[in-house]
Tab-separated table of C-alpha atoms in Angstrom:
chain	number	residue	atom	x	y	z
A	84	MET	CA	0.016	-0.082	0.001
A	85	THR	CA	1.499	3.337	-1.161
A	86	LEU	CA	1.537	6.335	1.254
A	87	PHE	CA	0.972	9.510	-0.312
A	88	TYR	CA	1.984	12.854	1.334
A	89	LEU	CA	-0.478	15.278	-0.090
A	90	VAL	CA	1.260	18.661	0.009
A	91	ARG	CA	-1.057	21.849	-0.634
A	92	HIS	CA	0.766	24.504	-2.394
A	93	GLY	CA	1.935	27.678	-0.501
A	94	GLU	CA	0.071	30.936	-0.260
A	95	PRO	CA	-0.692	32.127	-3.850
A	96	GLN	CA	-0.543	35.644	-5.133
A	97	TRP	CA	-4.356	35.795	-5.562
A	98	GLU	CA	-4.347	39.392	-6.033
A	99	LEU	CA	-2.821	39.294	-9.530
A	100	ASN	CA	-6.166	37.889	-10.611
A	101	GLU	CA	-7.896	40.990	-9.740
A	102	ARG	CA	-4.914	43.297	-11.026
A	103	TYR	CA	-4.877	41.675	-14.432
A	104	LYS	CA	-8.665	40.789	-14.587
A	105	LEU	CA	-7.918	37.457	-15.443
A	106	LYS	CA	-10.521	34.900	-16.443
A	107	GLY	CA	-11.221	31.208	-16.220
A	108	HIS	CA	-7.879	29.182	-16.423
A	109	GLY	CA	-5.982	32.419	-16.654
A	110	ARG	CA	-6.889	32.828	-12.784
A	111	ASP	CA	-5.066	29.342	-12.183
A	112	LEU	CA	-1.568	30.896	-13.322
A	113	VAL	CA	-0.760	32.663	-10.074
A	114	PRO	CA	2.616	32.126	-8.414
A	115	LEU	CA	3.277	31.851	-4.714
A	116	THR	CA	3.877	34.868	-2.551
A	117	ALA	CA	7.342	35.342	-0.677
A	118	ASN	CA	5.391	33.918	2.430
A	119	GLY	CA	4.105	31.079	0.411
A	120	VAL	CA	7.741	30.232	-0.620
A	121	ASN	CA	8.740	30.447	2.909
A	122	GLN	CA	6.029	27.995	3.886
A	123	VAL	CA	7.120	25.486	1.486
A	124	TYR	CA	10.767	25.781	2.796
A	125	MET	CA	9.605	25.102	6.195
A	126	THR	CA	7.363	22.110	4.776
A	127	ALA	CA	10.290	20.755	3.170
A	128	LYS	CA	11.908	20.137	6.664
A	129	ASP	CA	8.988	17.617	7.490
A	130	LYS	CA	10.870	14.339	8.479
A	131	ARG	CA	8.345	12.479	6.740
A	132	LEU	CA	8.820	13.952	3.335
A	133	GLN	CA	12.466	12.820	3.658
A	134	GLU	CA	11.468	9.166	2.947
A	135	ALA	CA	9.469	9.889	-0.485
A	136	GLU	CA	10.675	8.645	-3.655
A	137	LEU	CA	9.038	10.874	-5.990
A	138	ILE	CA	7.030	14.162	-6.337
A	139	VAL	CA	4.076	14.313	-8.444
A	140	SER	CA	2.461	17.696	-9.330
A	141	SER	CA	-0.234	19.439	-10.848
A	142	PRO	CA	0.385	21.593	-13.598
A	143	TYR	CA	-0.494	25.016	-12.119
A	144	PRO	CA	2.338	27.422	-11.191
A	145	ARG	CA	1.435	27.435	-7.399
A	146	ALA	CA	1.914	23.761	-7.432
A	147	LEU	CA	4.733	23.589	-9.594
A	148	GLN	CA	6.726	26.108	-7.602
A	149	THR	CA	5.810	24.179	-4.425
A	150	ALA	CA	7.209	20.980	-6.149
A	151	ALA	CA	10.302	22.619	-7.248
A	152	ILE	CA	11.205	23.825	-3.873
A	153	LEU	CA	10.576	20.332	-2.383
A	154	SER	CA	12.561	18.890	-5.229
A	155	LYS	CA	15.462	20.987	-4.706
A	156	GLU	CA	15.579	20.733	-0.989
A	157	LEU	CA	14.640	16.809	-1.109
A	158	GLN	CA	16.515	15.999	-4.351
A	159	LEU	CA	13.771	14.206	-5.834
A	160	GLU	CA	12.543	14.008	-9.322
A	161	VAL	CA	9.283	15.912	-10.205
A	162	ILE	CA	6.504	14.543	-12.703
A	163	VAL	CA	3.676	16.652	-13.661
A	164	GLU	CA	0.194	15.262	-13.967
A	165	PHE	CA	-2.344	17.223	-15.870
A	166	ASP	CA	-5.490	15.561	-13.926
A	167	LEU	CA	-3.999	16.810	-10.563
A	168	ARG	CA	-5.339	20.325	-11.364
A	169	GLU	CA	-7.589	21.928	-9.199
A	170	TRP	CA	-11.326	21.490	-9.084
A	171	GLN	CA	-13.126	23.372	-12.106
A	172	PRO	CA	-15.461	25.923	-10.476
A	173	ASP	CA	-16.723	26.645	-14.077
A	174	LEU	CA	-16.485	24.490	-16.908
A	175	THR	CA	-16.981	27.231	-19.388
A	176	PHE	CA	-14.090	28.900	-17.971
A	177	GLU	CA	-15.785	32.325	-17.821
A	178	TYR	CA	-15.586	33.147	-14.185
A	179	ASP	CA	-13.823	36.459	-13.595
A	180	SER	CA	-13.891	37.397	-9.865
A	181	LEU	CA	-13.198	36.089	-6.455
A	182	ASP	CA	-16.893	36.788	-5.726
A	183	ARG	CA	-17.909	34.535	-8.607
A	184	LEU	CA	-15.496	31.737	-7.427
A	185	LYS	CA	-17.014	32.032	-3.922
A	186	GLU	CA	-20.480	31.827	-5.157
A	187	LEU	CA	-19.581	28.685	-7.303
A	188	GLY	CA	-17.776	27.119	-4.339
A	189	ASP	CA	-20.733	27.730	-2.072
A	190	ASP	CA	-23.226	26.024	-4.406
A	191	PHE	CA	-20.806	23.430	-4.644
A	192	ASP	CA	-20.701	22.982	-0.983
A	193	GLN	CA	-24.507	23.409	-0.406
A	194	ASN	CA	-25.039	20.518	-2.898
A	195	ASN	CA	-22.231	18.471	-1.473
A	196	GLY	CA	-20.503	18.505	-4.861
A	197	ILE	CA	-23.657	16.651	-6.504
A	198	TYR	CA	-25.599	18.170	-9.207
A	199	PRO	CA	-29.480	18.195	-7.973
A	200	PRO	CA	-31.484	15.621	-9.808
A	201	GLY	CA	-32.394	16.747	-13.362
A	202	GLU	CA	-29.918	19.846	-13.180
A	203	THR	CA	-26.468	20.623	-14.073
A	204	ARG	CA	-24.216	23.325	-12.748
A	205	LEU	CA	-21.336	25.020	-14.071
A	206	TRP	CA	-18.789	23.426	-11.505
A	207	GLU	CA	-17.167	20.102	-11.754
A	208	SER	CA	-18.831	17.449	-9.558
A	209	LYS	CA	-17.095	15.792	-6.495
A	210	GLU	CA	-17.523	12.607	-8.417
A	211	SER	CA	-15.763	13.774	-11.569
A	212	LEU	CA	-12.968	15.592	-9.163
A	213	LYS	CA	-12.473	12.426	-7.239
A	214	HIS	CA	-12.376	10.051	-10.177
A	215	ARG	CA	-9.585	12.021	-12.025
A	216	VAL	CA	-7.426	12.823	-9.034
A	217	GLY	CA	-8.134	8.991	-8.031
A	218	GLN	CA	-6.788	7.624	-11.465
A	219	VAL	CA	-3.515	9.792	-11.013
A	220	ILE	CA	-3.054	8.416	-7.573
A	221	GLY	CA	-3.537	4.716	-8.830
A	222	LYS	CA	-0.690	5.347	-11.519
A	223	TYR	CA	1.736	5.653	-8.649
A	224	SER	CA	0.617	2.796	-6.367
A	225	ASN	CA	3.777	0.733	-7.260
A	226	TYR	CA	5.802	3.266	-5.066
A	227	SER	CA	6.208	3.044	-1.409
A	228	LYS	CA	5.849	7.037	-0.333
A	229	VAL	CA	5.249	9.607	-2.776
A	230	ILE	CA	4.646	13.505	-2.276
A	231	ILE	CA	1.887	15.119	-4.490
A	232	THR	CA	1.801	18.800	-4.729
A	233	GLY	CA	-1.737	20.281	-5.367
A	234	HIS	CA	-4.921	22.063	-4.359
A	235	GLY	CA	-7.173	22.514	-1.313
A	236	MET	CA	-10.505	21.393	-3.039
A	237	ALA	CA	-8.865	18.458	-5.022
A	238	PHE	CA	-7.484	16.989	-1.735
A	239	ARG	CA	-10.649	17.745	0.382
A	240	THR	CA	-12.632	15.769	-1.935
A	241	LEU	CA	-10.107	12.839	-2.191
A	242	ILE	CA	-9.730	12.553	1.490
A	243	GLY	CA	-13.413	13.407	2.518
A	244	GLU	CA	-12.388	16.466	4.467
A	245	ILE	CA	-14.879	19.094	4.988
A	246	GLY	CA	-12.966	22.334	5.998
A	247	GLU	CA	-10.038	24.220	4.639
A	248	ILE	CA	-6.752	22.625	4.204
A	249	PRO	CA	-3.922	25.058	5.289
A	250	HIS	CA	-1.494	26.230	2.710
A	251	ALA	CA	1.822	24.069	2.667
A	252	SER	CA	0.496	21.419	4.703
A	253	VAL	CA	1.122	17.752	4.649
A	254	ILE	CA	-1.678	15.105	4.784
A	255	GLU	CA	-1.082	11.468	4.968
A	256	PHE	CA	-3.107	9.307	2.494
A	257	ARG	CA	-2.860	5.536	1.976
A	258	SER	CA	-4.213	4.252	-1.501
A	259	ARG	CA	-6.388	1.280	-1.336
């Protein structure tokens, strides 16, 4: 059984989204803040991570930057997996503000990530998100210990967590 260390990315520079009026996937391009970089350097000292064999990362810059710091500090290879990307709040890729993101996220939470009977929503369902992240996890089940750098909603859905996952935190997850 593989032990995965799920490491949420460090604190991102969300204000860039508003400054540049980014939309859809453009909003996912923000890097880490200086504080976020420091958070990841602190996380790299976690003794559990010293035993990992590999880092697998989401393709988004904040997760890649997290993976790069961990790779440098732990001397591990990084593999990028497209399906580790964050939950898609708007499958039309038209959302363009934090208010709209919050609105879509609240609707997801109110419906427990499940479309109401006979309805669809703009957001990616919990089932879809869990399936795509789970498929990636399955690809690395031949390893003993793997670090995955990624995102709060993706990790929350995978492990069944309700609350917010802190930036640069480590969650242990065993594949079945």
